[in-house]
Amino acid sequence: MKFFLDTANIEDIKKYASWGVISGVTTNPTLIAKEDVSLEKRIKEIAEVVDGPISAEVIATDLEGMLEEGRKYAKWHKNIYVKVPATPEGLQAVKIFKKEGIHTNLTLVFSAGQALLAAKAGADLISPFIGRLDDVCEDGMALIAEIAQIFQNYNIKSELLVASIRHPRHVIEAAMIGADIATIPAEVIDKMIKHPLTDKGIEKFLEDWEKVANK
Ligand code: E4P
């Protein structure tokens, strides 16, 4: 399973890239807005740090607008994946981008039907938002299991990217199901590495070492 970082914060991207755990980055308009920086500047900065897929989302909701924005993003760097929403226009855009050799990430996916259509249209990455489903009393992880099963049944090449992750169990359960990628917020990665028994263990080893250090 690959881990992407779900942020547009360049310091966080540098930090977790230095841990050797990040294979890509996903951004969205909300994450870019938090950084108060232009999309182009930030995407280019990210590309200098991470050598892997970097998702940049279109703002347009009409086909022509999506195509114009996506073609512009694709010129910024070879690793750009154009993120388009799971709408009829998004599917059309995916099909056209595929012909043009532009990678895509179909975002805001909330059903297996949307995921299947995205795969048929030729999306490289398909992003179901599990946390947002959990937020409305649905079962986000059940959707991941459904899509994973369908993709396995038909040997579908699109990669299943688990998005809207809220806590470490989301990552572990997605890994157990066999999802291809998890895009993880920085605070969830921090929670994944932290364990009180590790801290306690280090403390005890240091304490015991002190007893013999000067012998
Ligand atoms: C994924 O590509 C999205 O940027 C992200 O996972 C959305 O997560 P949220 O529901 O926490 O906003």
CSV table of N, CA, C and O in Angstrom, one decimal, residues 88-182:
chain,number,residue,atom,x,y,z
A,88,PRO,N,-20.9,13.7,-14.5
A,88,PRO,CA,-20.8,13.4,-15.9
A,88,PRO,C,-19.7,14.1,-16.6
A,88,PRO,O,-19.0,13.6,-17.4
A,89,GLU,N,-19.6,15.4,-16.3
A,89,GLU,CA,-18.5,16.2,-17.0
A,89,GLU,C,-17.1,15.7,-16.6
A,89,GLU,O,-16.2,15.7,-17.4
A,90,GLY,N,-17.0,15.3,-15.3
A,90,GLY,CA,-15.7,14.8,-14.8
A,90,GLY,C,-15.4,13.5,-15.6
A,90,GLY,O,-14.2,13.3,-16.0
A,91,LEU,N,-16.3,12.6,-15.8
A,91,LEU,CA,-16.1,11.4,-16.6
A,91,LEU,C,-15.6,11.7,-18.0
A,91,LEU,O,-14.6,11.2,-18.5
A,92,GLN,N,-16.3,12.7,-18.6
A,92,GLN,CA,-15.9,13.1,-20.0
A,92,GLN,C,-14.5,13.6,-20.0
A,92,GLN,O,-13.7,13.3,-20.9
A,93,ALA,N,-14.2,14.4,-19.0
A,93,ALA,CA,-12.8,15.0,-18.9
A,93,ALA,C,-11.8,13.9,-18.7
A,93,ALA,O,-10.7,13.9,-19.4
A,94,VAL,N,-12.1,12.9,-17.9
A,94,VAL,CA,-11.2,11.8,-17.7
A,94,VAL,C,-10.8,11.1,-19.0
A,94,VAL,O,-9.7,10.8,-19.4
A,95,LYS,N,-11.9,10.9,-19.8
A,95,LYS,CA,-11.7,10.2,-21.1
A,95,LYS,C,-10.8,11.0,-22.0
A,95,LYS,O,-9.9,10.4,-22.6
A,96,ILE,N,-11.1,12.3,-22.1
A,96,ILE,CA,-10.3,13.1,-23.0
A,96,ILE,C,-8.8,13.3,-22.5
A,96,ILE,O,-7.9,13.1,-23.2
A,97,PHE,N,-8.7,13.5,-21.1
A,97,PHE,CA,-7.3,13.6,-20.6
A,97,PHE,C,-6.5,12.3,-20.9
A,97,PHE,O,-5.3,12.3,-21.2
A,98,LYS,N,-7.2,11.1,-20.8
A,98,LYS,CA,-6.5,9.9,-21.0
A,98,LYS,C,-5.9,9.8,-22.4
A,98,LYS,O,-4.8,9.4,-22.6
A,99,LYS,N,-6.7,10.2,-23.4
A,99,LYS,CA,-6.3,10.3,-24.8
A,99,LYS,C,-5.1,11.2,-24.9
A,99,LYS,O,-4.2,10.9,-25.7
A,100,GLU,N,-5.0,12.2,-24.1
A,100,GLU,CA,-4.0,13.2,-24.2
A,100,GLU,C,-2.8,12.8,-23.4
A,100,GLU,O,-1.8,13.6,-23.3
A,101,GLY,N,-2.9,11.7,-22.7
A,101,GLY,CA,-1.7,11.3,-21.8
A,101,GLY,C,-1.6,12.0,-20.5
A,101,GLY,O,-0.6,12.0,-19.9
A,102,ILE,N,-2.8,12.6,-20.1
A,102,ILE,CA,-2.8,13.3,-18.8
A,102,ILE,C,-3.4,12.4,-17.7
A,102,ILE,O,-4.5,11.9,-17.9
A,103,HIS,N,-2.7,12.3,-16.6
A,103,HIS,CA,-3.2,11.4,-15.5
A,103,HIS,C,-4.3,12.1,-14.8
A,103,HIS,O,-4.3,13.3,-14.6
A,104,THR,N,-5.2,11.2,-14.2
A,104,THR,CA,-6.4,11.8,-13.5
A,104,THR,C,-6.6,11.1,-12.2
A,104,THR,O,-6.3,9.9,-12.0
A,105,ASN,N,-7.3,11.8,-11.3
A,105,ASN,CA,-7.7,11.3,-10.0
A,105,ASN,C,-9.2,11.7,-9.9
A,105,ASN,O,-9.5,12.9,-9.9
A,106,LEU,N,-10.1,10.7,-9.9
A,106,LEU,CA,-11.5,11.1,-9.8
A,106,LEU,C,-11.9,11.2,-8.3
A,106,LEU,O,-11.7,10.3,-7.5
A,107,THR,N,-12.3,12.4,-8.0
A,107,THR,CA,-12.5,12.8,-6.5
A,107,THR,C,-13.9,12.9,-6.2
A,107,THR,O,-14.8,12.9,-7.0
A,108,LEU,N,-14.2,13.0,-4.8
A,108,LEU,CA,-15.5,13.1,-4.3
A,108,LEU,C,-16.4,11.9,-4.7
A,108,LEU,O,-17.5,12.1,-5.2
A,109,VAL,N,-15.8,10.8,-4.6
A,109,VAL,CA,-16.5,9.5,-4.9
A,109,VAL,C,-17.2,9.0,-3.6
A,109,VAL,O,-16.5,8.9,-2.5
A,110,PHE,N,-18.5,8.7,-3.7
A,110,PHE,CA,-19.2,8.3,-2.5
A,110,PHE,C,-20.0,7.0,-2.8
A,110,PHE,O,-20.8,6.6,-1.9
A,111,SER,N,-19.8,6.4,-3.9
A,111,SER,CA,-20.5,5.1,-4.2
A,111,SER,C,-19.7,4.2,-5.1
A,111,SER,O,-18.9,4.7,-5.8
A,112,ALA,N,-20.0,2.9,-5.1
A,112,ALA,CA,-19.3,2.0,-5.9
A,112,ALA,C,-19.7,2.2,-7.4
A,112,ALA,O,-18.9,2.0,-8.3
A,113,GLY,N,-20.9,2.7,-7.6
A,113,GLY,CA,-21.3,3.0,-9.0
A,113,GLY,C,-20.4,4.1,-9.6
A,113,GLY,O,-20.0,4.0,-10.7
A,114,GLN,N,-20.2,5.1,-8.8
A,114,GLN,CA,-19.3,6.2,-9.3
A,114,GLN,C,-17.9,5.7,-9.6
A,114,GLN,O,-17.3,6.0,-10.6
A,115,ALA,N,-17.4,4.8,-8.7
A,115,ALA,CA,-16.1,4.2,-8.8
A,115,ALA,C,-16.0,3.4,-10.1
A,115,ALA,O,-15.0,3.5,-10.8
A,116,LEU,N,-17.0,2.6,-10.3
A,116,LEU,CA,-17.0,1.7,-11.6
A,116,LEU,C,-17.0,2.6,-12.8
A,116,LEU,O,-16.3,2.3,-13.8
A,117,LEU,N,-17.8,3.6,-12.8
A,117,LEU,CA,-17.9,4.5,-14.0
A,117,LEU,C,-16.5,5.2,-14.2
A,117,LEU,O,-16.0,5.3,-15.3
A,118,ALA,N,-15.9,5.6,-13.1
A,118,ALA,CA,-14.6,6.3,-13.2
A,118,ALA,C,-13.6,5.3,-13.8
A,118,ALA,O,-12.7,5.7,-14.6
A,119,ALA,N,-13.6,4.0,-13.4
A,119,ALA,CA,-12.7,3.1,-13.9
A,119,ALA,C,-12.9,2.9,-15.4
A,119,ALA,O,-12.0,2.8,-16.2
A,120,LYS,N,-14.2,2.8,-15.8
A,120,LYS,CA,-14.5,2.6,-17.2
A,120,LYS,C,-14.0,3.8,-18.0
A,120,LYS,O,-13.5,3.6,-19.2
A,121,ALA,N,-14.2,5.0,-17.5
A,121,ALA,CA,-13.7,6.2,-18.2
A,121,ALA,C,-12.2,6.2,-18.3
A,121,ALA,O,-11.7,6.9,-19.2
A,122,GLY,N,-11.5,5.5,-17.4
A,122,GLY,CA,-10.1,5.4,-17.5
A,122,GLY,C,-9.3,6.2,-16.5
A,122,GLY,O,-8.1,6.6,-16.7
A,123,ALA,N,-10.0,6.5,-15.3
A,123,ALA,CA,-9.3,7.3,-14.3
A,123,ALA,C,-8.1,6.5,-13.8
A,123,ALA,O,-8.2,5.3,-13.5
A,124,ASP,N,-7.0,7.1,-13.5
A,124,ASP,CA,-5.8,6.4,-12.9
A,124,ASP,C,-6.0,6.2,-11.5
A,124,ASP,O,-5.7,5.1,-10.9
A,125,LEU,N,-6.6,7.2,-10.8
A,125,LEU,CA,-6.8,7.1,-9.3
A,125,LEU,C,-8.3,7.3,-9.1
A,125,LEU,O,-8.9,8.2,-9.7
A,126,ILE,N,-8.8,6.6,-8.1
A,126,ILE,CA,-10.3,6.8,-7.7
A,126,ILE,C,-10.3,7.0,-6.2
A,126,ILE,O,-9.8,6.1,-5.5
A,127,SER,N,-10.9,8.1,-5.8
A,127,SER,CA,-10.8,8.5,-4.4
A,127,SER,C,-12.2,8.6,-3.7
A,127,SER,O,-12.9,9.6,-3.7
A,128,PRO,N,-12.6,7.4,-3.1
A,128,PRO,CA,-13.7,7.5,-2.2
A,128,PRO,C,-13.4,8.2,-0.9
A,128,PRO,O,-12.3,8.0,-0.3
A,129,PHE,N,-14.3,9.0,-0.4
A,129,PHE,CA,-14.1,9.9,0.8
A,129,PHE,C,-14.7,9.2,2.0
A,129,PHE,O,-15.9,9.4,2.3
A,130,ILE,N,-14.0,8.4,2.7
A,130,ILE,CA,-14.6,7.5,3.7
A,130,ILE,C,-15.0,8.3,5.0
A,130,ILE,O,-16.1,8.1,5.6
A,131,GLY,N,-14.2,9.3,5.4
A,131,GLY,CA,-14.5,10.0,6.6
A,131,GLY,C,-15.8,10.8,6.5
A,131,GLY,O,-16.7,10.9,7.4
A,132,ARG,N,-16.0,11.4,5.3
A,132,ARG,CA,-17.3,12.1,5.1
A,132,ARG,C,-18.5,11.2,5.1
A,132,ARG,O,-19.6,11.7,5.5
A,133,LEU,N,-18.3,10.0,4.7
A,133,LEU,CA,-19.4,9.0,4.7
A,133,LEU,C,-19.7,8.7,6.2
A,133,LEU,O,-20.8,8.7,6.7
A,134,ASP,N,-18.6,8.4,7.0
A,134,ASP,CA,-18.8,8.1,8.4
A,134,ASP,C,-19.5,9.3,9.1
A,134,ASP,O,-20.3,9.1,10.0
A,135,ASP,N,-19.1,10.5,8.7
A,135,ASP,CA,-19.7,11.7,9.3
A,135,ASP,C,-21.2,11.7,9.2
A,135,ASP,O,-21.9,12.4,10.0
A,136,VAL,N,-21.8,11.1,8.1
A,136,VAL,CA,-23.2,11.1,7.9
A,136,VAL,C,-23.9,9.8,8.2
A,136,VAL,O,-24.9,9.4,7.7
A,137,CYS,N,-23.2,9.0,9.2
A,137,CYS,CA,-23.7,7.8,9.6
A,137,CYS,C,-23.7,6.7,8.6
A,137,CYS,O,-24.5,5.7,8.7
A,138,GLU,N,-22.9,6.8,7.6
A,138,GLU,CA,-22.7,5.7,6.6
A,138,GLU,C,-21.4,5.0,6.9
A,138,GLU,O,-20.7,5.5,7.8
A,139,ASP,N,-21.1,3.9,6.2
A,139,ASP,CA,-19.9,3.1,6.6
A,139,ASP,C,-18.9,3.3,5.4
A,139,ASP,O,-19.0,2.6,4.4
A,140,GLY,N,-18.0,4.2,5.6
A,140,GLY,CA,-17.0,4.5,4.6
A,140,GLY,C,-16.2,3.3,4.2
A,140,GLY,O,-15.9,3.0,3.1
A,141,MET,N,-15.8,2.5,5.3
A,141,MET,CA,-14.9,1.4,5.0
A,141,MET,C,-15.6,0.3,4.2
A,141,MET,O,-15.0,-0.5,3.5
A,142,ALA,N,-16.9,0.2,4.4
A,142,ALA,CA,-17.7,-0.8,3.7
A,142,ALA,C,-17.6,-0.5,2.2
A,142,ALA,O,-17.6,-1.4,1.3
A,143,LEU,N,-17.6,0.8,1.9
A,143,LEU,CA,-17.5,1.2,0.5
A,143,LEU,C,-16.2,0.8,-0.1
A,143,LEU,O,-16.1,0.3,-1.2
A,144,ILE,N,-15.1,1.0,0.7
A,144,ILE,CA,-13.8,0.6,0.2
A,144,ILE,C,-13.8,-0.9,-0.1
A,144,ILE,O,-13.2,-1.4,-1.1
A,145,ALA,N,-14.3,-1.7,0.8
A,145,ALA,CA,-14.4,-3.2,0.6
A,145,ALA,C,-15.1,-3.5,-0.6
A,145,ALA,O,-14.7,-4.4,-1.4
A,146,GLU,N,-16.3,-2.9,-0.9
A,146,GLU,CA,-17.1,-3.1,-2.1
A,146,GLU,C,-16.3,-2.8,-3.3
A,146,GLU,O,-16.2,-3.7,-4.3
A,147,ILE,N,-15.7,-1.7,-3.4
A,147,ILE,CA,-14.9,-1.3,-4.6
A,147,ILE,C,-13.7,-2.2,-4.8
A,147,ILE,O,-13.4,-2.6,-5.9
A,148,ALA,N,-13.0,-2.5,-3.7
A,148,ALA,CA,-11.8,-3.4,-3.8
A,148,ALA,C,-12.3,-4.7,-4.4
A,148,ALA,O,-11.6,-5.3,-5.3
A,149,GLN,N,-13.4,-5.3,-4.0
A,149,GLN,CA,-13.9,-6.5,-4.5
A,149,GLN,C,-14.2,-6.5,-6.0
A,149,GLN,O,-13.8,-7.3,-6.8
A,150,ILE,N,-14.9,-5.4,-6.3
A,150,ILE,CA,-15.3,-5.2,-7.7
A,150,ILE,C,-14.0,-5.1,-8.6
A,150,ILE,O,-13.9,-5.7,-9.7
A,151,PHE,N,-13.0,-4.3,-8.2
A,151,PHE,CA,-11.8,-4.1,-9.0
A,151,PHE,C,-11.1,-5.4,-9.1
A,151,PHE,O,-10.5,-5.7,-10.1
A,152,GLN,N,-11.1,-6.2,-8.0
A,152,GLN,CA,-10.4,-7.5,-8.1
A,152,GLN,C,-11.1,-8.5,-9.1
A,152,GLN,O,-10.5,-9.2,-9.9
A,153,ASN,N,-12.5,-8.5,-9.0
A,153,ASN,CA,-13.3,-9.3,-9.9
A,153,ASN,C,-12.9,-9.2,-11.3
A,153,ASN,O,-12.9,-10.1,-12.1
A,154,TYR,N,-12.7,-7.9,-11.7
A,154,TYR,CA,-12.5,-7.6,-13.1
A,154,TYR,C,-11.1,-7.2,-13.5
A,154,TYR,O,-10.9,-6.6,-14.5
A,155,ASN,N,-10.2,-7.3,-12.5
A,155,ASN,CA,-8.8,-7.0,-12.7
A,155,ASN,C,-8.7,-5.5,-13.2
A,155,ASN,O,-8.0,-5.2,-14.2
A,156,ILE,N,-9.4,-4.6,-12.6
A,156,ILE,CA,-9.4,-3.2,-13.0
A,156,ILE,C,-8.1,-2.6,-12.6
A,156,ILE,O,-7.6,-2.8,-11.5
A,157,LYS,N,-7.6,-1.8,-13.6
A,157,LYS,CA,-6.3,-1.2,-13.4
A,157,LYS,C,-6.3,0.1,-12.6
A,157,LYS,O,-5.2,0.5,-12.1
A,158,SER,N,-7.4,0.8,-12.6
A,158,SER,CA,-7.4,2.1,-11.8
A,158,SER,C,-7.0,1.7,-10.3
A,158,SER,O,-7.4,0.7,-9.8
A,159,GLU,N,-6.3,2.7,-9.7
A,159,GLU,CA,-5.9,2.4,-8.3
A,159,GLU,C,-6.9,3.0,-7.3
A,159,GLU,O,-7.4,4.1,-7.5
A,160,LEU,N,-7.2,2.2,-6.3
A,160,LEU,CA,-8.2,2.6,-5.3
A,160,LEU,C,-7.4,3.5,-4.2
A,160,LEU,O,-6.6,2.9,-3.5
A,161,LEU,N,-7.8,4.7,-4.2
A,161,LEU,CA,-7.1,5.7,-3.2
A,161,LEU,C,-8.1,6.1,-2.1
A,161,LEU,O,-9.1,6.7,-2.4
A,162,VAL,N,-7.8,5.6,-0.9
A,162,VAL,CA,-8.7,5.9,0.2
A,162,VAL,C,-8.5,7.3,0.7
A,162,VAL,O,-7.4,7.6,1.1
A,163,ALA,N,-9.5,8.1,0.6
A,163,ALA,CA,-9.4,9.6,1.0
A,163,ALA,C,-10.3,9.9,2.1
A,163,ALA,O,-11.1,9.1,2.5
A,164,SER,N,-10.1,11.1,2.7
A,164,SER,CA,-10.9,11.6,3.8
A,164,SER,C,-10.7,10.7,5.0
A,164,SER,O,-11.6,10.2,5.7
A,165,ILE,N,-9.4,10.4,5.3
A,165,ILE,CA,-9.0,9.5,6.4
A,165,ILE,C,-9.0,10.4,7.7
A,165,ILE,O,-8.5,11.5,7.7
A,166,ARG,N,-9.5,9.8,8.7
A,166,ARG,CA,-9.7,10.6,10.0
A,166,ARG,C,-8.8,10.1,11.1
A,166,ARG,O,-8.5,10.8,12.1
A,167,HIS,N,-8.4,8.8,11.1
A,167,HIS,CA,-7.6,8.2,12.2
A,167,HIS,C,-6.9,7.0,11.7
A,167,HIS,O,-7.2,6.5,10.6
A,168,PRO,N,-5.9,6.5,12.6
A,168,PRO,CA,-5.1,5.4,12.1
A,168,PRO,C,-5.8,4.1,11.8
A,168,PRO,O,-5.4,3.4,10.9
A,169,ARG,N,-6.9,3.9,12.5
A,169,ARG,CA,-7.7,2.6,12.2
A,169,ARG,C,-8.2,2.6,10.7
A,169,ARG,O,-8.3,1.6,10.1
A,170,HIS,N,-8.5,3.8,10.2
A,170,HIS,CA,-8.9,3.9,8.8
A,170,HIS,C,-7.8,3.4,7.9
A,170,HIS,O,-8.1,2.6,6.9
A,171,VAL,N,-6.6,3.7,8.2
A,171,VAL,CA,-5.4,3.3,7.4
A,171,VAL,C,-5.2,1.8,7.5
A,171,VAL,O,-5.1,1.1,6.5
A,172,ILE,N,-5.3,1.3,8.7
A,172,ILE,CA,-5.0,-0.2,8.9
A,172,ILE,C,-6.1,-1.0,8.3
A,172,ILE,O,-5.9,-2.0,7.6
A,173,GLU,N,-7.4,-0.6,8.4
A,173,GLU,CA,-8.5,-1.3,7.8
A,173,GLU,C,-8.4,-1.3,6.3
A,173,GLU,O,-8.7,-2.3,5.6
A,174,ALA,N,-8.1,-0.1,5.8
A,174,ALA,CA,-7.9,0.0,4.3
A,174,ALA,C,-6.8,-0.9,3.8
A,174,ALA,O,-6.9,-1.5,2.8
A,175,ALA,N,-5.7,-1.0,4.6
A,175,ALA,CA,-4.6,-1.9,4.2
A,175,ALA,C,-5.0,-3.3,4.3
A,175,ALA,O,-4.7,-4.1,3.4
A,176,MET,N,-5.8,-3.7,5.3
A,176,MET,CA,-6.3,-5.1,5.4
A,176,MET,C,-7.2,-5.5,4.2
A,176,MET,O,-7.2,-6.6,3.7
A,177,ILE,N,-8.0,-4.5,3.7
A,177,ILE,CA,-8.8,-4.7,2.6
A,177,ILE,C,-8.0,-4.9,1.3
A,177,ILE,O,-8.4,-5.5,0.4
A,178,GLY,N,-6.9,-4.2,1.3
A,178,GLY,CA,-6.0,-4.3,0.1
A,178,GLY,C,-6.1,-3.1,-0.8
A,178,GLY,O,-5.8,-3.2,-2.0
A,179,ALA,N,-6.5,-1.9,-0.2
A,179,ALA,CA,-6.6,-0.7,-1.1
A,179,ALA,C,-5.2,-0.4,-1.5
A,179,ALA,O,-4.2,-0.7,-0.9
A,180,ASP,N,-5.1,0.3,-2.7
A,180,ASP,CA,-3.8,0.6,-3.3
A,180,ASP,C,-3.0,1.7,-2.6
A,180,ASP,O,-1.8,1.7,-2.4
A,181,ILE,N,-3.8,2.7,-2.2
A,181,ILE,CA,-3.2,4.0,-1.7
A,181,ILE,C,-4.1,4.5,-0.5
A,181,ILE,O,-5.3,4.4,-0.6
A,182,ALA,N,-3.4,5.1,0.5
A,182,ALA,CA,-4.2,5.9,1.5
A,182,ALA,C,-3.6,7.3,1.4
A,182,ALA,O,-2.4,7.4,1.5
